[in-house]
Amino acid sequence: MALKKSICILGMGYIGLPTACMLANSGYEVLGVDVKEEIISRLGAGMLHIEEPELEAIFLKAFNEKTLKISQDIRKSDVYIIAVPTPLNSKNKAELSYVISAAEMIKGVISRGNLIILESTSPPGTTKNIVGKIITDGTGFIAGKDFFLAFCPERVLPGKIVYELVNNDRIIGGIDENSAMQAEKIYKSFVRGKIFKTSLETSELIKLAENTFRDINIAYANELSGICEEYGIDVWEVIRYANMHPRVNILSPGPGVGGHCIPVDPWFIIENSKMKSTLIEKSRNINDGRPFVIAGKCLKIISGYDNPKVTFLGFSYKEDVGDLRESPAVPIYNELIKKGVKVSIYDPHIRNSKFAAVELDAACKDSDLLLLFVGHKVFRNIELEKIRPLVRNPNILDTRHFFDRKKLLNTGFAYHGI
Ligand code: SAJ
């Protein structure tokens, strides 16, 4: 019997781990590698370290069937997939040190004919000039001749990762056609969406262009909400009806743009570009300013109260996830604390964090303002009539247009929107 092809995935985070499970359940021998000991020991004991719908089932299948193994050390494989973080540094540039150390690890074990795929979102040129170059400098192997090199950006939505990994279309960039074809074979084992092949740099920019489009659109919605407020017009009604036009799709205003991708990727487009993109930068600044606008609104609402208390309903960066990365809730929280406001948090999705939430009743007790920061589905079960007697002053600031204003007024709360 032919030996199964082996794949080593570097980075066992939100993308690397689900991808490892998919491949392990699709006929490959997979080794999941991470440098963090606590991640390795949890996964090695058959326990997840991240919350994501449907992930546990596919992880346990691969883990129990031993097609997915976990290790802190890299091992010789046929294919190497890099899925490590590429955060933003203090100068708004891509921090590529994790990509560099992953490539250094691969350099030590790579053989002729192997395939390397970079999945981490990166500025154009990274796959060839960083990953490819490290391998060539260390081994003399030439990309496209001695080994295959591809970029295949992840495009899945946190909260729907497992579904979207299978069903989304994928873009694959290769240093040459053969590299793209080799990578396509790997993804075809579990992807039901279409797969499109292009050049390395094009695929790198496609990923950034998608998230930047969303950032600019949200910045527009946020700016529109400020303008509507000035005119005394309901921004949600404007957007709802404008979006009925067949060629308009304005996203929603909110308390800011969080997560590890949308607030980061627009900077990757402009970091090496000589053309000054005022649009991309301005949109980033508008969205980064939103938490301060919301904190200002909170302070205005509670301005007449002694020793005020604000209660966050939701604290994660978006609905139905426990992910706190770049959550705009944090700058709002800090701003309120700085102004001497007492703050409590109710977010049933958040665990193991210094912002770990208390129960709903305790969080709302003696509160002067409930700040609906993110509209988790479970919040639909909150009975505001029962919360009303617990609070000191019945105010709600709804940053997501989550509550029905009329129904809310019947519960005795005052409604404040954006
Ligand atoms: N947000 C708004 N208004 C909106 C939509 C979102 O304020 O109308 C805010 C959210 O509350 C959140 C932030 O933007 O704080 C980002 O949320 P998101 O749902 O727009 O995106 P992510 O970061 O969870 O996932 C994005 C997705 N990209 C696109 O939809 C183009 C996903 O497909 C990518 O795979 C992911 O980034 C990534 O990893 O790059």
PDB file of N, CA and C in Angstrom, residues 238-246 248-251:
ATOM      1  N   VAL A 238     -31.687  54.828   6.906  1.00  0.00           N
ATOM      2  CA  VAL A 238     -31.018  55.272   5.675  1.00  0.00           C
ATOM      3  C   VAL A 238     -30.333  54.077   5.014  1.00  0.00           C
ATOM      4  N   ILE A 239     -29.583  53.307   5.790  1.00  0.00           N
ATOM      5  CA  ILE A 239     -28.822  52.192   5.203  1.00  0.00           C
ATOM      6  C   ILE A 239     -29.765  51.090   4.710  1.00  0.00           C
ATOM      7  N   ARG A 240     -30.805  50.831   5.508  1.00  0.00           N
ATOM      8  CA  ARG A 240     -31.736  49.762   5.104  1.00  0.00           C
ATOM      9  C   ARG A 240     -32.340  50.060   3.739  1.00  0.00           C
ATOM     10  N   TYR A 241     -32.823  51.308   3.566  1.00  0.00           N
ATOM     11  CA  TYR A 241     -33.474  51.635   2.296  1.00  0.00           C
ATOM     12  C   TYR A 241     -32.460  51.827   1.171  1.00  0.00           C
ATOM     13  N   ALA A 242     -31.300  52.420   1.477  1.00  0.00           N
ATOM     14  CA  ALA A 242     -30.274  52.589   0.438  1.00  0.00           C
ATOM     15  C   ALA A 242     -29.856  51.217  -0.103  1.00  0.00           C
ATOM     16  N   ASN A 243     -29.776  50.239   0.786  1.00  0.00           N
ATOM     17  CA  ASN A 243     -29.346  48.899   0.368  1.00  0.00           C
ATOM     18  C   ASN A 243     -30.384  48.157  -0.467  1.00  0.00           C
ATOM     19  N   MET A 244     -31.567  48.724  -0.561  1.00  0.00           N
ATOM     20  CA  MET A 244     -32.565  48.098  -1.439  1.00  0.00           C
ATOM     21  C   MET A 244     -32.262  48.400  -2.903  1.00  0.00           C
ATOM     22  N   HIS A 245     -31.400  49.408  -3.133  1.00  0.00           N
ATOM     23  CA  HIS A 245     -30.935  49.687  -4.500  1.00  0.00           C
ATOM     24  C   HIS A 245     -30.098  48.484  -4.957  1.00  0.00           C
ATOM     25  N   PRO A 246     -30.285  48.039  -6.202  1.00  0.00           N
ATOM     26  CA  PRO A 246     -29.604  46.797  -6.612  1.00  0.00           C
ATOM     27  C   PRO A 246     -28.074  46.868  -6.611  1.00  0.00           C
ATOM     28  N   VAL A 248     -26.196  48.825  -4.306  1.00  0.00           N
ATOM     29  CA  VAL A 248     -25.670  49.444  -3.077  1.00  0.00           C
ATOM     30  C   VAL A 248     -25.643  48.401  -1.959  1.00  0.00           C
ATOM     31  N   ASN A 249     -24.543  48.352  -1.234  1.00  0.00           N
ATOM     32  CA  ASN A 249     -24.468  47.467  -0.068  1.00  0.00           C
ATOM     33  C   ASN A 249     -23.592  48.107   1.004  1.00  0.00           C
ATOM     34  N   ILE A 250     -24.221  49.000   1.779  1.00  0.00           N
ATOM     35  CA  ILE A 250     -23.472  49.691   2.841  1.00  0.00           C
ATOM     36  C   ILE A 250     -23.484  48.796   4.070  1.00  0.00           C
ATOM     37  N   LEU A 251     -22.326  48.621   4.687  1.00  0.00           N
ATOM     38  CA  LEU A 251     -22.255  47.793   5.897  1.00  0.00           C
ATOM     39  C   LEU A 251     -22.775  48.585   7.100  1.00  0.00           C
TER      40      LEU A 251
END
